[in-house]
XYZ file of C-alpha atoms in Angstrom:
468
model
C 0.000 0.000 0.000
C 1.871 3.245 -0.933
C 1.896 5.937 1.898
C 1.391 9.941 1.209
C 4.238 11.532 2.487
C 4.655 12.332 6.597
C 4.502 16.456 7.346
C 6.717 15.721 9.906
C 9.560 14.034 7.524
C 12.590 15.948 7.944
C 13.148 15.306 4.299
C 14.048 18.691 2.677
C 13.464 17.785 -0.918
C 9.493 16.168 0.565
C 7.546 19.503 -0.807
C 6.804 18.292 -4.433
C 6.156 14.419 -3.510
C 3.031 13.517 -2.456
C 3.936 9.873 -1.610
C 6.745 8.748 0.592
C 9.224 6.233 -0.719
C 8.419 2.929 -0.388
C 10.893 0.758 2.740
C 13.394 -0.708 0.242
C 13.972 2.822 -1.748
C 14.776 4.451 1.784
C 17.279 1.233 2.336
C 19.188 1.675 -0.762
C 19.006 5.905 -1.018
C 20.336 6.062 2.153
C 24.438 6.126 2.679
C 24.309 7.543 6.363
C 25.657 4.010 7.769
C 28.675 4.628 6.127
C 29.189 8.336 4.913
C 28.879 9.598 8.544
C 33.014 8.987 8.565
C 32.853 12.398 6.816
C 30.694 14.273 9.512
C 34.161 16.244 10.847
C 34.805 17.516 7.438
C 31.397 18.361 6.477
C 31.064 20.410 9.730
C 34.714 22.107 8.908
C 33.416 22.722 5.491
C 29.883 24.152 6.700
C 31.430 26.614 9.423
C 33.741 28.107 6.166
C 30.231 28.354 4.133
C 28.534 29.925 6.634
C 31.781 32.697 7.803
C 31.473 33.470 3.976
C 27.843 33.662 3.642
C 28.267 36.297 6.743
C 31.146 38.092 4.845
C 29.333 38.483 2.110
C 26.413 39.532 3.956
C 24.595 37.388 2.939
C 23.670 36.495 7.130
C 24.393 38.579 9.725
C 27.035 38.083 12.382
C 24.617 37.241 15.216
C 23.410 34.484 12.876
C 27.076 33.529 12.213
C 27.506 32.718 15.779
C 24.477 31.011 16.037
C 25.285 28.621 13.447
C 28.640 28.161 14.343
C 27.865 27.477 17.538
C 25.649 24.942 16.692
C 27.555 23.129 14.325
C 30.491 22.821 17.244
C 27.900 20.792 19.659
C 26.280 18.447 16.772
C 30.059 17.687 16.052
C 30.824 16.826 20.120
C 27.477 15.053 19.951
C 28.371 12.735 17.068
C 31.954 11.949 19.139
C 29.968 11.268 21.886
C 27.824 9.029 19.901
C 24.764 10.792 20.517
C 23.439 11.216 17.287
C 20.288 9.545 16.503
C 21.138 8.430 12.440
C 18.089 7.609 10.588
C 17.915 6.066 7.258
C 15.386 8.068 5.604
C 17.740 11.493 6.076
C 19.911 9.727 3.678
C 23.311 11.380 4.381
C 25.115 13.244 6.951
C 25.312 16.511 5.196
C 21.085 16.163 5.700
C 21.835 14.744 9.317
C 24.042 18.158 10.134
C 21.719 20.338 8.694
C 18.315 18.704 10.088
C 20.172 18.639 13.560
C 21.242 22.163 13.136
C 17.668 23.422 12.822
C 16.548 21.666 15.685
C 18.862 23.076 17.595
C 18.994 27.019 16.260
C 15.440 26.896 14.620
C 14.846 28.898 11.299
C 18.231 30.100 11.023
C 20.075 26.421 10.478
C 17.527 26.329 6.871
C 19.549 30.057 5.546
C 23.233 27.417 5.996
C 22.649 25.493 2.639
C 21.865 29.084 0.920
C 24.595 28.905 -2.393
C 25.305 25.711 -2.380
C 23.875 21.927 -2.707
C 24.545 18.705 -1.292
C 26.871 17.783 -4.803
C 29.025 20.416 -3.990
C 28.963 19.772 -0.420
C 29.471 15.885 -1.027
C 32.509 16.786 -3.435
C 34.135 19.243 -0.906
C 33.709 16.845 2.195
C 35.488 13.909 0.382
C 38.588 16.022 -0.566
C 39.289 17.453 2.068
C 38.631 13.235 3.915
C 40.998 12.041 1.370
C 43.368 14.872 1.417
C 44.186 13.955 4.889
C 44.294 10.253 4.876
C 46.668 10.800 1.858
C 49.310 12.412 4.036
C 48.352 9.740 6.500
C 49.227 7.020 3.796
C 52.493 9.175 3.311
C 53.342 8.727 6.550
C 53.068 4.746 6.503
C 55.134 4.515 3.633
C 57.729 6.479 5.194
C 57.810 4.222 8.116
C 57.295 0.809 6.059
C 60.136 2.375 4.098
C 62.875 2.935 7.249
C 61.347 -0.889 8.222
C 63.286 -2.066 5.008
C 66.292 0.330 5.306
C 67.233 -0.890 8.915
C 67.184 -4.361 7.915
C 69.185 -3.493 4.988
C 72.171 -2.033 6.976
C 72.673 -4.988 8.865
C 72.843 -7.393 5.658
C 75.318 -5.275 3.398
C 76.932 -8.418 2.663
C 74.531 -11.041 3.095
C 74.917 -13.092 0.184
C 71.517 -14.432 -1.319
C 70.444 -15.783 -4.822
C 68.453 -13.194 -6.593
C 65.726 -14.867 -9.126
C 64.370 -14.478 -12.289
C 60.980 -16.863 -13.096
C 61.610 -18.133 -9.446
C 64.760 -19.428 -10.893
C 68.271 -19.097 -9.078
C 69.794 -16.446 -11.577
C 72.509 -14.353 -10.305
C 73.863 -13.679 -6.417
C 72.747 -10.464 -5.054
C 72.873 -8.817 -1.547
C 70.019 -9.042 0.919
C 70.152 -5.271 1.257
C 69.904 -4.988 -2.561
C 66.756 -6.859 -2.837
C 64.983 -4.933 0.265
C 65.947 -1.184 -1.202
C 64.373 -2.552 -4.316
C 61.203 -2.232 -2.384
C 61.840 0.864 -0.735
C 62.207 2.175 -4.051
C 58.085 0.906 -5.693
C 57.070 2.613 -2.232
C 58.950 5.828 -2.948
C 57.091 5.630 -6.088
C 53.950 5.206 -4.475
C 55.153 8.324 -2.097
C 55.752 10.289 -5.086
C 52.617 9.603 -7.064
C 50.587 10.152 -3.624
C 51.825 13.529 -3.385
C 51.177 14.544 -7.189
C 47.692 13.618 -6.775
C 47.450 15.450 -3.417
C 48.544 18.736 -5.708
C 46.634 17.440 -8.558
C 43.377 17.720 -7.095
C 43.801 20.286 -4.195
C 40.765 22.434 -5.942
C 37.650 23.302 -4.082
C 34.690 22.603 -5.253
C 32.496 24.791 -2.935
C 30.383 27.543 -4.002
C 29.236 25.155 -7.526
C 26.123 24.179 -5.704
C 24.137 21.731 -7.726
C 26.070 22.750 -11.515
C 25.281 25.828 -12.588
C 27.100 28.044 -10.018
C 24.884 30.240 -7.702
C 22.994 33.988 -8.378
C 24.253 34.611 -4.814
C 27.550 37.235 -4.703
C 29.560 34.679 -2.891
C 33.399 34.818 -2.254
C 34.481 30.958 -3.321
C 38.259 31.971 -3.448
C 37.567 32.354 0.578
C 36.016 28.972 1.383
C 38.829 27.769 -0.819
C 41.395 29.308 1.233
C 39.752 28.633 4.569
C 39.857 24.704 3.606
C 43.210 24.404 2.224
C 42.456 24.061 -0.774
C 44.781 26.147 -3.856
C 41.872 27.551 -5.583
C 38.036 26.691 -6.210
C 37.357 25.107 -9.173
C 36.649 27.226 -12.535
C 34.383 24.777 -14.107
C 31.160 24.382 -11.915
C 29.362 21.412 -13.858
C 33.059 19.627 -13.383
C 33.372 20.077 -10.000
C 30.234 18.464 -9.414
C 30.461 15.338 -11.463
C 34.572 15.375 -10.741
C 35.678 11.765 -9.039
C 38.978 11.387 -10.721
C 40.677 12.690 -7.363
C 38.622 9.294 -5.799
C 40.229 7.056 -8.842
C 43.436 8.613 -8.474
C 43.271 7.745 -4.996
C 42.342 3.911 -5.659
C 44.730 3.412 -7.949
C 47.287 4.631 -5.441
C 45.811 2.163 -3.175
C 46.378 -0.701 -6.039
C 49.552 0.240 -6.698
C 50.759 -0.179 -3.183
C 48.877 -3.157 -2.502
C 50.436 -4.741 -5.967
C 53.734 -4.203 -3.920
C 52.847 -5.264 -0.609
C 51.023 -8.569 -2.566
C 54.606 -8.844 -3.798
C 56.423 -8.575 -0.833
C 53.842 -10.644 0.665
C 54.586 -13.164 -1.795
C 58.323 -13.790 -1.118
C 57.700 -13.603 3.016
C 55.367 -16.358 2.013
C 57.806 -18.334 -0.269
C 61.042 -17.879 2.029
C 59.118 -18.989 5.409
C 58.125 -22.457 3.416
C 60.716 -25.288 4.334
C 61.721 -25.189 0.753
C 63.280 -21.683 1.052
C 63.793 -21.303 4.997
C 65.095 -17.866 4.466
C 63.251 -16.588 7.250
C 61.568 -17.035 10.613
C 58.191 -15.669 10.492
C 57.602 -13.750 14.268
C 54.729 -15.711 16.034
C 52.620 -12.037 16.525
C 52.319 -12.533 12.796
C 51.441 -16.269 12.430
C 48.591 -18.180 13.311
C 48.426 -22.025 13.514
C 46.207 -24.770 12.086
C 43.560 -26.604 13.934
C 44.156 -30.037 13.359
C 48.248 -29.875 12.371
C 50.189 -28.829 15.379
C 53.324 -28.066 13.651
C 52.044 -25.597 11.656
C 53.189 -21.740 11.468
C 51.571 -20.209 9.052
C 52.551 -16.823 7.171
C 48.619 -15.672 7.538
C 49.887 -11.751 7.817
C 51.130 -11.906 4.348
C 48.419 -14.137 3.095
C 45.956 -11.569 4.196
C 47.647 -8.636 2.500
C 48.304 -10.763 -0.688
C 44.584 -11.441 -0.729
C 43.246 -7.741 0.352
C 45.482 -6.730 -2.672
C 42.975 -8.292 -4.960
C 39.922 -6.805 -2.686
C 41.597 -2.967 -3.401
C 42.052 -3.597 -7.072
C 38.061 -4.633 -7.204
C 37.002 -1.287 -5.841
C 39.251 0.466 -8.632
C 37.320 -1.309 -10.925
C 34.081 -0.652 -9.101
C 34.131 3.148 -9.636
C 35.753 2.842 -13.266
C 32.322 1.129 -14.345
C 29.920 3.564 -12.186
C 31.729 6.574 -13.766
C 32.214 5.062 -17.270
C 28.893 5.835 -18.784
C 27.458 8.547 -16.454
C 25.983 11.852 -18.283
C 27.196 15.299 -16.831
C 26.389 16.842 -14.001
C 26.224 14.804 -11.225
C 24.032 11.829 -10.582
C 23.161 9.265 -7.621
C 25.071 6.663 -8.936
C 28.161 8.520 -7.746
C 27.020 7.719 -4.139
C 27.899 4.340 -4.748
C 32.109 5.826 -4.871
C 32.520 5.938 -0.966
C 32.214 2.526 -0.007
C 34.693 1.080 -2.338
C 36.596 4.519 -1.232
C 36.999 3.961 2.692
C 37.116 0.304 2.168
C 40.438 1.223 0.152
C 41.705 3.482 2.231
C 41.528 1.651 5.254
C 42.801 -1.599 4.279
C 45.538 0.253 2.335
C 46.595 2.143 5.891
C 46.177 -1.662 8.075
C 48.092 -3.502 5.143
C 51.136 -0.987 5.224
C 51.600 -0.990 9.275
C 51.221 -4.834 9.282
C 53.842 -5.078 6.779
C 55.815 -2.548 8.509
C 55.613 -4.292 12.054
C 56.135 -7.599 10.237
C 59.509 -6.627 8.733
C 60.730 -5.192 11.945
C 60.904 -8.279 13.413
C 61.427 -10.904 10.792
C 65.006 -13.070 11.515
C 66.700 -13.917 8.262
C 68.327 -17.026 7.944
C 71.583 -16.274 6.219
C 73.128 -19.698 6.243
C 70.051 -20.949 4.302
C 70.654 -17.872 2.068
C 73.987 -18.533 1.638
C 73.284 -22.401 1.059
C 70.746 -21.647 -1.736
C 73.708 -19.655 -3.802
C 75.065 -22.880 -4.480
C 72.647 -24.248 -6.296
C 71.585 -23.268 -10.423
C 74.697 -22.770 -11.519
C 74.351 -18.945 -9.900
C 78.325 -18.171 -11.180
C 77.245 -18.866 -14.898
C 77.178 -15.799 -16.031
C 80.385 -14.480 -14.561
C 81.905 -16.886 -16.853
C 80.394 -16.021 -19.350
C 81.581 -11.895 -19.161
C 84.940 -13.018 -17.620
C 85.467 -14.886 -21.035
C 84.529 -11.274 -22.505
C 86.892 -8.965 -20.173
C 89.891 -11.369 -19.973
C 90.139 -12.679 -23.562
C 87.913 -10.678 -26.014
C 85.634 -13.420 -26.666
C 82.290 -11.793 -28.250
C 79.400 -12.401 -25.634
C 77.135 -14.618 -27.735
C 80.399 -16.981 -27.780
C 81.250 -16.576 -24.497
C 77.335 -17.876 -23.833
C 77.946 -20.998 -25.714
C 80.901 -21.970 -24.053
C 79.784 -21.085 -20.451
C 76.570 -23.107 -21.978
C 78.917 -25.651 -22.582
C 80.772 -25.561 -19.128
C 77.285 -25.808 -17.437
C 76.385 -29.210 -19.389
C 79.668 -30.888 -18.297
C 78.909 -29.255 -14.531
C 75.520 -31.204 -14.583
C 76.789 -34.401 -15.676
C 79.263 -34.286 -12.906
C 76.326 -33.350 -10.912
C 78.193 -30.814 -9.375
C 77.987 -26.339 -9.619
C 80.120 -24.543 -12.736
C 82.491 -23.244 -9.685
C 83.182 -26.638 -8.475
C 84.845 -27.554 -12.092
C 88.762 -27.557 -11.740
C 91.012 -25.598 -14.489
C 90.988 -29.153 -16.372
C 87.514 -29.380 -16.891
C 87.542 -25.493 -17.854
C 90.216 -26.426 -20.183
C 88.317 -29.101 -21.639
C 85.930 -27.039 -23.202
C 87.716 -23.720 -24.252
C 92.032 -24.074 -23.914
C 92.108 -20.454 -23.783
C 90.278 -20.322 -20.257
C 93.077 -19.347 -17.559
C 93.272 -19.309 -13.762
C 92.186 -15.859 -13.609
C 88.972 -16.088 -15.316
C 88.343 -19.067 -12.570
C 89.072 -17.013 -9.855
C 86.450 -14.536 -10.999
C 83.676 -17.090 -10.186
C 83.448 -16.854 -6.316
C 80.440 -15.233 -4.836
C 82.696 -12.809 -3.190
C 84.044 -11.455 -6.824
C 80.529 -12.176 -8.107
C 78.792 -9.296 -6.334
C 81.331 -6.501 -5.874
C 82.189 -6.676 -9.720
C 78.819 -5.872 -10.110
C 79.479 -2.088 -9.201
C 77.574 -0.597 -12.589
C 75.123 2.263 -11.068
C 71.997 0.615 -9.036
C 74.136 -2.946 -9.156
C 74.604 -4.885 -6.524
C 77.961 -4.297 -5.236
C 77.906 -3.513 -1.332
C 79.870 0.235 -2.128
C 76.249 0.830 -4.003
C 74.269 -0.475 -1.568
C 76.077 1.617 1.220
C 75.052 4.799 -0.924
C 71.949 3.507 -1.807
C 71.273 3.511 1.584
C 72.252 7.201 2.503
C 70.524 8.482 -0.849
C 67.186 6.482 0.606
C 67.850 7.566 3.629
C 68.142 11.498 2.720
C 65.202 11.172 0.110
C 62.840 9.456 2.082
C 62.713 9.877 5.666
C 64.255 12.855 6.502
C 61.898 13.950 9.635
């Protein structure tokens, strides 16, 4: 049975319905269960509306401190939980505003003068996602030293590096853990050129077309942070690129914490035994008592996949919508705060994780014995010490590898005979060039692995990156 609409609905937009909306379209319009995360910046954004709507005057002072002071006690009501949220207000900019009036009367209905709720929404979100942004920043930063400590205290510990999970070429522990710190510097970097991307206010566009009111938008603008408002109303409306921009930060990092994830998963296995997983970050199994199992990194390697859906989420509400603005776009903060968040619990969990991870150098060490690791040092040695070209000096390292296998032993183990055997003109010195010693400080090409690098590396990342 439909229902004419309640006179006492607080709904402002009620006046040209004359039925109410049925149960399920009050469920679905509303967002209040999880948009009322926003309430501290919509309040921030609505006392810089109002001071301008009073500079302009457009209200008078008395009813500037009116509303101000009513917006400070619905924002210490909502900390204290007091707040009575209600589905059919929809939102919490209609929650403030509906509050607001109870508590100043008449005066709290002259605050949304110049502006409308797709404004209002757009403001309230950048100035939410400015902030956790530099919060995100600050993560990095710290996941970031995580990685640098650990790499000053394995300079020269030996490991294989890997190409298709194959043992390739040795490398330095340190090496491999900078490589990290340097995606997340990436991530840093893009973070802040979206921050300065996007730092436009959108106040003052009300619903598309801009306002007949005189109001002063380059002072909300400044009030809020912001570098300017923005010049195209109908854009700054239907704008969400600053949200996309935002979740594809979020992929981006959890791509390399999935990564990282990955190896912490692969090394703690018996196969690897690189590392000793810290029990505060392992859980065990409930019918195998031996188990420890790398559940931290599982969980980020799986959110990763969670973050990415989100991206895609928004892509396909955004792909096909006309201008200006329409309710679809409500549908952007879930996937939004879902992102955020698990981006901010991913990074500290990764950061805490590394901190106390033990590496197990021996194994490290062991595992550089195995694939033939020294192959191609034989290969340029050939190319340094007697001019071979490199595509020859492939073949016959090729070569040296075959007769290594059938000996079932490692191309370093062969004596100068078996060298011999295959190319006469391979000499004592080009032997000697095989150890993993020689290995890794030969490799001193800029951003190689040689431990003189690393030790720069180190103060560069350092210098760059965390600096406070």
């Amino acid at each position: 049975m439909k229902k004419k609409i309640n006179k006492k609905s607080k709904n402002f937009w009620r006046g040209r319905f004359i039925e109410s909306p049925s149960e399920t379209m009050v469920r679905i319009n509303s967002s209040i269960s999880f948009d009322k995360i926003l309430y501290e910046k919509d309040i921030i954004a609505s006392k810089a509306h109002a001071t301008m709507l009073c500079n302009q005057n457009i209200i008078t002072k008395e009813e500037l401190k009116k509303v101000l002071n009513g917006l400070t006690k619905i924002e210490k009501e909502i900390k204290q939980n007091k707040m009575q949220f209600n589905d059919e207000l929809e939102d919490i900019h209609t929650h403030v505003e509906a509050r607001l009036i109870e508590l100043i009367g008449a005066l709290g209905k002259k605050l949304h003068t110049a502006r409308s709720r797709n404004d209002q929404v757009a403001t309230d979100t950048k100035i939410w996602l400015r902030e956790q942004n530099k919060i995100i920043d600050k993560y990095l930063e710290n996941l970031q030293l995580s990685l640098i400590e650990k790499a000053e205290t394995n300079i020269f510990t030996y490991m294989p590096g890997f190409t298709h999970l194959q043992v390739a070429q040795p490398i330095t522990l340190a090496h491999h853990l900078l490589a990290y710190v340097n995606m997340f510097g990436r991530d840093r970097d893009n973070n802040k050129s979206l921050i300065e991307r996007h730092n436009y206010s959108p106040l003052g566009s009300a619903a598309l077309a801009g306002t007949s009111f005189n109001i002063n938008r380059d002072e909300t603008s400044n009030n809020l942070g912001f570098k300017s408002p923005m010049s195209n109303s109908i854009d700054a409306v239907s704008d969400r690129d600053f949200i996309l921009d935002s979740l594809n930060l979020c992929c981006s990092i959890s791509i390399h914490l999935s990564r990282l994830s990955e190896e912490i998963i692969l090394w703690s296995s018996p196969g690897f035994d690189f590392i000793n997983l810290p029990d505060t970050f392992s859980t065990g199994s409930s019918i195998m008592p031996q188990k420890k199992n790398p559940d931290a990194a599982e969980l980020i390697r799986g959110k990763s996949g969670r973050v990415i859906g989100n991206y895609v989420t928004l892509f396909n509400i955004m792909k096909a919508l006309p201008l200006a603005y329409s309710k679809d776009m409500q549908e952007d903060k879930e996937p939004l705060f879902d992102s955020i968040q698990t981006t901010k619990d991913t990074i500290n969990v990764m950061s805490e994780m590394i901190k106390e991870i033990k590496f197990n150098t021996d194994k490290m060490l062991k595992m550089c014995n195995k694939g033939h690791i020294n192959a191609t040092d034989v290969a340029d040695a050939l190319v340094a010490e007697l001019g071979v070209p490199f595509r020859d000096a492939h073949m016959i390292t090729g070569k040296l590898v075959a007769k290594a296998d059938k000996k079932k032993i490692q191309i370093h183990e062969l004596n100068i005979k078996d060298f011999k055997k295959v190319d006469k003109r391979i000499n004592n010195k080009i032997v000697d060039k095989i150890t993993l010693k020689a290995s890794v400080k030969n490799r001193d090409s800029y951003g190689g692995t040689n431990p003189e690098n690393i030790r720069k590396e180190i103060i560069f990342s350092k210098e760059k990156w965390c600096n406070d």
